[in-house]
Amino acid sequence: MNTVILTIIVLLFIGFALGMHVAIALGMTALVAGVVFIGPIWDFFGQIPWNTTSSATLIVVPLFILMGELLLRSGITEDLYTTFAKWMHRLPGGLLHTNIAASGVFSAISGSSVATAVTIGGVALPSLNKRSYDERISLGSLAAGGTLGILLPPSIILIVYGLMAEVSIGRLYIAAVVPGLIMMAAFAVVIVVRVATRPEVAPRDSEISYPLREKLAGLVNILPALALILLVLGTIYGGIATAIEASAFGVTGAFVIALLKRKVSLKMLSDCFITTASTTGMVMLIMIAAFLLQFVLAFTGIPAAITRYVVSLGLTELQLVLLLCLIYLFLGMFMESMAMMVTTLPLILPLLNSMGVDLVWFGVILVIMIEVSLITPPVGMNLFVLQSLRRRLAGPRASGSIVDLYVGAFPFVIAMLAVLLLIILLPDLAMFLVETMKGSG
């Protein structure tokens, strides 16, 4: 047993150290470990990918991705940021709150953390620099706001978790709504406290005033996208539609919005379809590789052995969840988010089931831990993409190091951990909407 575990760990480490794609590292590990410790497993390596990809539930992956691509190319990003900036410019922190609000709404469009950070950052950074906002808090707010992309529906990470854990994607989406809103509020508190202690980090635009008519006109521009998001979640919550049906509503609505904004063209549709196919292919390949590794692990009895050992320790459900959070906090400093989830879930799912842990509730906790990993050094993906964006926008004049992002993101990491603890201690914050929703989702 120890030999099997050590071999798998070494193979995964070599794969990730060599820079292999997550799916390749997982698949090669499963193949080598399977052949060495099980024997000829070629038949299983044909059956598992077929069983994985033949599930009707998987249709939500390309549909929600396509919905996000259509809305993204409808020009909603600039409208979002401009509108929120006009409504929030007088608040203490001004555009910093705009970063969080725009990231939250865009997250419900893209379902991707990196896409949210890069897209909102590309719009926000020039405005923030022009108004002499402190660069560290500006970058920190954008990095933190970007993490909402994997928590708020239609999160791709939640879809992958739901498929691997065999729980309703609709229920996961509804469970993530309130924690996502609490997270946005926590980020706003960080900004308010920071500006109260150091007002110079966010100069107020006291001389700028926007007429109410102009503010309302901005709301009209983003109202269709907001209505679409509410429609998708509302139909799932009300039991009117499953997650699959809601994703179809979302694509149709996004296409209509793009038509109304006169953004639809053959090139635009071609770009949407190509990006959707490429992202879907990436997600599917990772899932297939994860299920192959899960099969090898289960066949060799590793998850069962871990379950027996942990149960023998006599841990309570709360102690177990806190222990797993500490493990994920450590892993998140060195592993990419998707890799961290798909490599560990096959090991911990049997343990969670044996302890009676609600997998929907734990899914929200796990995604928050993955959020934290996106803005913690040394391997914080949002930190790297924003540093790259910062240098690209500033050109040769760029002189700031990534340490600025580490410092700027730190208060938001503390806020995220506080929200995590709140969700752990008060599970109803995540589950009360799920318990009142109609249908299975």
XYZ file of C-alpha atoms in Angstrom:
441
model
C 0.000 0.000 0.000
C 2.757 2.453 0.939
C 4.587 1.595 -2.275
C 1.496 2.409 -4.352
C 0.945 5.756 -2.611
C 4.617 6.738 -2.909
C 4.704 5.782 -6.593
C 1.603 7.843 -7.405
C 2.908 10.872 -5.476
C 6.296 10.679 -7.241
C 4.685 10.310 -10.680
C 2.384 13.281 -10.069
C 5.259 15.377 -8.760
C 7.383 14.577 -11.820
C 4.488 15.375 -14.152
C 3.726 18.746 -12.577
C 7.433 19.605 -12.174
C 7.975 19.005 -15.899
C 5.127 21.383 -16.665
C 2.796 18.761 -18.117
C -0.841 19.682 -18.607
C -2.956 18.597 -15.632
C -4.788 15.964 -17.682
C -1.558 14.483 -19.074
C 0.052 14.280 -15.620
C -3.029 12.594 -14.148
C -3.520 10.230 -17.087
C 0.117 9.127 -17.254
C 0.153 8.562 -13.491
C -2.991 6.440 -13.713
C -1.610 4.468 -16.649
C 1.816 3.703 -15.135
C 0.475 2.943 -11.643
C -2.334 0.837 -13.099
C -0.043 -1.291 -15.259
C 2.527 -1.767 -12.469
C 0.161 -2.523 -9.565
C -2.972 -3.906 -11.258
C -1.874 -5.400 -14.582
C -3.399 -5.087 -18.065
C -6.046 -2.376 -17.683
C -6.583 -1.404 -21.308
C -10.277 -2.318 -21.284
C -10.933 -0.042 -18.290
C -9.055 2.790 -19.981
C -11.557 2.550 -22.810
C -14.694 2.101 -20.709
C -14.022 4.892 -18.191
C -13.645 7.727 -20.754
C -16.788 6.507 -22.516
C -18.793 6.358 -19.291
C -17.470 9.762 -18.231
C -18.343 11.553 -21.459
C -21.682 9.854 -22.144
C -23.470 11.489 -19.200
C -26.202 13.915 -20.265
C -25.293 16.176 -17.348
C -22.075 17.154 -19.135
C -24.035 19.276 -21.608
C -24.006 22.068 -19.009
C -20.249 22.500 -19.538
C -20.300 23.769 -23.154
C -23.630 25.559 -22.721
C -22.592 27.664 -19.723
C -19.218 28.388 -21.342
C -20.972 29.466 -24.550
C -23.344 31.690 -22.566
C -20.371 33.458 -21.023
C -18.611 33.859 -24.372
C -21.703 35.377 -26.002
C -22.208 37.842 -23.155
C -18.511 38.703 -23.060
C -18.484 39.556 -26.758
C -21.694 41.559 -26.468
C -19.647 44.380 -24.885
C -21.052 43.926 -21.388
C -17.674 44.353 -19.631
C -17.170 48.045 -20.305
C -20.848 48.736 -19.583
C -20.575 46.927 -16.240
C -17.514 48.790 -15.039
C -18.649 52.214 -16.251
C -22.104 51.853 -14.696
C -20.865 50.660 -11.306
C -18.194 53.372 -11.277
C -20.859 56.061 -11.696
C -22.954 54.674 -8.834
C -20.057 53.991 -6.447
C -17.577 56.812 -7.062
C -18.630 58.736 -3.929
C -18.242 55.742 -1.571
C -15.080 55.552 0.560
C -12.892 53.495 -1.739
C -14.747 54.487 -4.909
C -13.393 52.456 -7.815
C -12.130 49.737 -5.466
C -15.762 48.873 -4.700
C -16.430 49.034 -8.427
C -13.725 46.390 -8.932
C -15.518 44.013 -6.552
C -19.047 44.676 -7.842
C -18.050 44.390 -11.506
C -16.036 41.228 -10.776
C -19.014 39.705 -8.972
C -21.401 40.271 -11.862
C -18.839 39.293 -14.480
C -18.158 36.099 -12.503
C -21.789 35.158 -12.993
C -21.174 35.551 -16.716
C -17.791 33.925 -17.263
C -17.568 31.202 -14.604
C -13.788 31.641 -14.654
C -11.523 33.296 -12.112
C -8.663 34.109 -14.469
C -11.043 35.493 -17.120
C -12.697 37.702 -14.495
C -9.395 39.044 -13.149
C -7.937 39.749 -16.594
C -11.084 41.229 -18.145
C -12.053 43.508 -15.259
C -8.391 44.330 -14.630
C -7.921 45.404 -18.231
C -10.790 47.872 -17.902
C -10.044 49.005 -14.338
C -6.268 49.485 -14.122
C -6.050 52.455 -16.513
C -8.814 54.276 -14.591
C -7.257 53.451 -11.216
C -3.807 54.657 -12.289
C -5.250 57.802 -13.836
C -6.907 58.701 -10.528
C -3.727 57.935 -8.509
C -5.145 55.005 -6.524
C -2.614 53.058 -4.484
C -1.385 50.320 -6.792
C -1.154 47.619 -4.142
C -4.735 47.879 -2.886
C -5.957 48.288 -6.477
C -4.270 45.085 -7.632
C -5.309 43.273 -4.447
C -8.975 44.144 -4.985
C -8.824 42.950 -8.603
C -7.098 39.694 -7.629
C -9.654 39.044 -4.881
C -12.599 40.038 -7.059
C -11.388 37.640 -9.724
C -11.640 34.693 -7.336
C -15.426 35.122 -7.328
C -15.388 33.580 -10.819
C -15.124 30.058 -9.408
C -17.623 30.538 -6.566
C -20.562 32.349 -8.116
C -22.594 30.389 -10.715
C -21.981 29.308 -13.445
C -18.632 28.231 -11.994
C -16.806 25.601 -14.066
C -15.038 24.318 -10.934
C -18.419 23.635 -9.297
C -19.518 21.690 -12.374
C -16.410 19.486 -12.231
C -16.847 18.987 -8.482
C -20.522 18.084 -8.936
C -19.718 15.485 -11.580
C -16.896 13.926 -9.567
C -18.831 13.947 -6.279
C -22.080 12.876 -8.009
C -24.135 15.715 -6.512
C -26.620 18.053 -8.186
C -24.970 20.928 -10.024
C -28.134 22.977 -9.543
C -27.971 22.522 -5.775
C -24.290 23.465 -5.771
C -25.062 26.638 -7.709
C -27.818 27.672 -5.307
C -25.630 26.829 -2.288
C -22.862 29.096 -3.596
C -25.028 32.210 -3.996
C -25.173 33.422 -0.374
C -21.497 32.619 0.404
C -20.574 34.483 -2.774
C -22.521 37.565 -1.687
C -21.020 37.362 1.805
C -17.562 37.169 0.213
C -18.256 40.332 -1.793
C -19.417 42.080 1.386
C -16.254 40.954 3.207
C -14.107 42.415 0.419
C -16.038 45.683 0.697
C -15.344 45.763 4.457
C -11.617 45.308 3.788
C -11.695 48.281 1.422
C -13.637 50.485 3.866
C -11.247 49.670 6.728
C -8.212 50.247 4.537
C -9.485 53.599 3.279
C -10.510 54.672 6.809
C -6.979 54.079 8.077
C -5.225 55.467 4.989
C -7.516 57.756 2.956
C -4.766 58.575 0.469
C -4.885 55.063 -1.046
C -8.209 55.879 -2.735
C -8.638 59.575 -3.627
C -12.283 60.617 -3.705
C -13.770 62.132 -6.873
C -15.603 64.862 -4.982
C -15.605 67.194 -7.965
C -17.138 64.682 -10.351
C -20.904 64.300 -10.407
C -23.065 62.095 -12.609
C -26.710 63.038 -13.307
C -29.299 60.491 -12.186
C -30.460 60.130 -15.776
C -26.947 59.073 -16.819
C -26.741 56.544 -13.976
C -30.109 55.049 -14.868
C -29.124 54.853 -18.535
C -26.116 52.799 -17.500
C -28.341 50.413 -15.538
C -30.518 49.938 -18.606
C -27.426 48.817 -20.550
C -26.541 46.065 -18.063
C -30.084 45.151 -17.019
C -30.540 42.429 -19.693
C -27.418 40.572 -18.497
C -28.458 40.854 -14.841
C -31.959 39.640 -15.730
C -30.488 36.664 -17.588
C -28.368 35.649 -14.598
C -31.402 35.873 -12.312
C -33.459 33.892 -14.830
C -30.926 31.054 -14.924
C -30.606 30.820 -11.133
C -34.289 31.510 -10.523
C -35.483 28.688 -12.760
C -33.138 26.259 -10.982
C -34.193 27.458 -7.521
C -37.898 27.389 -8.375
C -37.738 23.872 -9.761
C -38.854 25.163 -13.151
C -35.697 23.902 -14.841
C -32.779 21.610 -14.160
C -29.222 22.911 -14.512
C -29.164 21.483 -18.057
C -32.358 23.272 -19.066
C -31.263 26.492 -17.336
C -27.995 26.443 -19.286
C -30.020 26.251 -22.514
C -32.096 29.244 -21.358
C -28.832 31.058 -20.638
C -27.357 30.478 -24.104
C -30.576 31.543 -25.812
C -30.852 34.680 -23.683
C -27.190 35.583 -24.218
C -27.624 35.254 -27.988
C -30.684 37.518 -27.915
C -28.769 40.125 -25.857
C -25.885 40.039 -28.347
C -28.392 40.476 -31.184
C -30.014 43.476 -29.485
C -26.589 45.046 -28.999
C -25.821 44.397 -32.699
C -22.686 42.458 -31.860
C -23.551 39.232 -33.693
C -21.469 38.426 -36.757
C -20.011 35.309 -38.337
C -16.587 36.106 -36.861
C -18.058 36.736 -33.401
C -19.952 33.428 -33.477
C -16.890 31.618 -34.814
C -14.763 32.984 -31.944
C -17.428 31.974 -29.415
C -17.695 28.416 -30.743
C -13.927 27.888 -31.021
C -13.286 29.154 -27.474
C -16.193 27.082 -26.130
C -14.934 23.922 -27.860
C -11.376 24.451 -26.657
C -12.379 25.147 -23.029
C -14.842 22.256 -23.006
C -12.212 19.919 -24.413
C -9.771 20.972 -21.676
C -12.335 20.397 -18.910
C -13.419 17.033 -20.339
C -9.835 15.824 -20.708
C -9.084 16.709 -17.085
C -12.227 14.913 -15.918
C -11.426 11.758 -17.889
C -7.898 11.677 -16.472
C -9.235 12.292 -12.946
C -11.694 9.398 -13.235
C -8.923 7.130 -14.544
C -6.780 7.962 -11.520
C -9.823 7.540 -9.274
C -10.315 4.016 -10.683
C -6.680 3.051 -10.029
C -6.808 4.439 -6.496
C -10.073 2.637 -5.710
C -8.858 -0.655 -7.208
C -5.719 -0.605 -5.065
C -7.783 0.180 -1.936
C -6.054 3.448 -1.018
C -9.204 5.546 -0.332
C -10.648 2.768 1.848
C -7.406 2.501 3.830
C -7.302 6.266 4.382
C -10.957 6.235 5.457
C -10.328 3.473 8.010
C -7.311 5.291 9.402
C -9.050 8.661 9.776
C -12.171 7.073 11.287
C -9.953 5.326 13.843
C -8.724 8.758 14.993
C -12.231 9.545 16.254
C -12.442 12.966 14.595
C -15.745 14.818 14.598
C -17.194 16.174 11.349
C -16.036 19.698 12.258
C -12.506 18.543 13.105
C -12.286 16.612 9.837
C -13.397 19.597 7.752
C -10.957 21.924 9.528
C -8.139 19.422 8.988
C -8.952 19.202 5.277
C -9.009 23.003 5.060
C -5.498 23.167 6.515
C -4.325 20.565 3.996
C -5.867 22.506 1.107
C -4.392 25.763 2.387
C -0.947 24.168 2.208
C -1.523 22.479 -1.168
C -2.901 25.712 -2.628
C 0.459 27.403 -2.171
C 2.068 25.008 -4.652
C -0.616 23.469 -6.885
C -2.866 24.804 -9.629
C -6.514 24.954 -8.542
C -8.024 22.350 -10.873
C -5.115 19.973 -10.300
C -5.466 20.344 -6.538
C -9.139 19.431 -6.639
C -9.138 16.516 -9.074
C -6.104 14.821 -7.503
C -7.473 14.939 -3.956
C -11.198 14.304 -4.427
C -10.825 10.576 -5.213
C -9.075 10.189 -1.859
C -11.373 12.244 0.355
C -14.838 11.548 -1.101
C -15.107 8.062 0.490
C -13.953 9.596 3.777
C -16.533 12.402 3.596
C -19.288 9.902 2.792
C -18.321 7.661 5.683
C -18.461 10.636 8.079
C -21.831 11.793 6.738
C -20.528 15.172 5.525
C -22.973 16.996 3.241
C -21.169 17.055 -0.109
C -22.997 20.160 -1.331
C -21.892 22.108 1.750
C -18.363 20.745 1.470
C -18.298 21.699 -2.215
C -18.750 25.356 -1.245
C -15.998 25.040 1.383
C -13.642 23.406 -1.106
C -14.229 26.102 -3.714
C -13.513 28.827 -1.135
C -10.220 27.081 -0.346
C -9.447 27.010 -4.066
C -10.294 30.730 -4.180
C -7.722 31.348 -1.452
C -5.119 29.404 -3.432
C -5.588 31.764 -6.377
C -4.220 34.741 -4.424
C -1.685 33.145 -2.074
C 2.026 32.990 -2.964
C 4.063 31.487 -4.398
C 1.665 29.901 -6.951
C -1.312 32.264 -7.014
C -2.671 32.239 -10.567
C -4.577 35.520 -10.267
C -1.454 37.226 -8.942
C 0.588 36.112 -11.936
C -1.979 37.065 -14.588
C -2.515 40.501 -13.038
C 1.227 41.122 -12.804
C 1.486 40.214 -16.495
C -1.452 42.504 -17.331
C 0.066 45.302 -15.256
C 3.351 45.128 -17.153
C 1.611 44.917 -20.512
C -0.469 48.030 -19.798
C 2.442 50.013 -18.362
C 4.926 48.970 -21.055
C 8.648 49.632 -20.549
C 7.881 51.981 -17.637
C 6.646 49.102 -15.471
C 8.827 48.766 -12.394
C 6.668 47.170 -9.688
C 7.334 43.597 -8.630
C 4.845 40.850 -7.868
C 5.465 41.550 -4.170
C 3.029 44.464 -4.589
C 0.332 41.926 -5.393
C 1.269 39.731 -2.441
C 0.946 42.696 -0.076
C -2.222 44.043 -1.708
C -3.980 40.671 -1.668
C -3.099 39.746 1.935
C -6.015 41.599 3.659
C -8.424 39.936 1.232
C -6.984 36.500 2.052
C -7.770 37.158 5.726
C -11.321 38.162 4.758
C -11.744 34.968 2.722
C -10.575 32.798 5.604
C -13.020 34.612 7.900
C -15.890 33.887 5.495
C -14.723 30.270 5.251
C -14.845 29.894 9.032
C -18.310 31.450 9.048
C -19.580 28.944 6.467
C -18.050 26.052 8.418
C -19.527 27.123 11.755
C -22.897 28.176 10.276
C -23.666 25.684 7.472
C -27.173 27.120 7.035
C -25.655 30.182 5.389
C -24.904 27.961 2.410
C -27.686 25.423 2.778
C -30.872 27.283 3.650
C -31.596 28.228 0.021
C -30.856 24.652 -1.051
C -33.281 23.288 1.526
C -36.076 25.528 0.286
C -35.502 25.080 -3.455
C -37.997 23.069 -5.455
C -37.033 20.084 -7.536
C -33.674 18.355 -7.637
C -31.858 21.045 -9.617
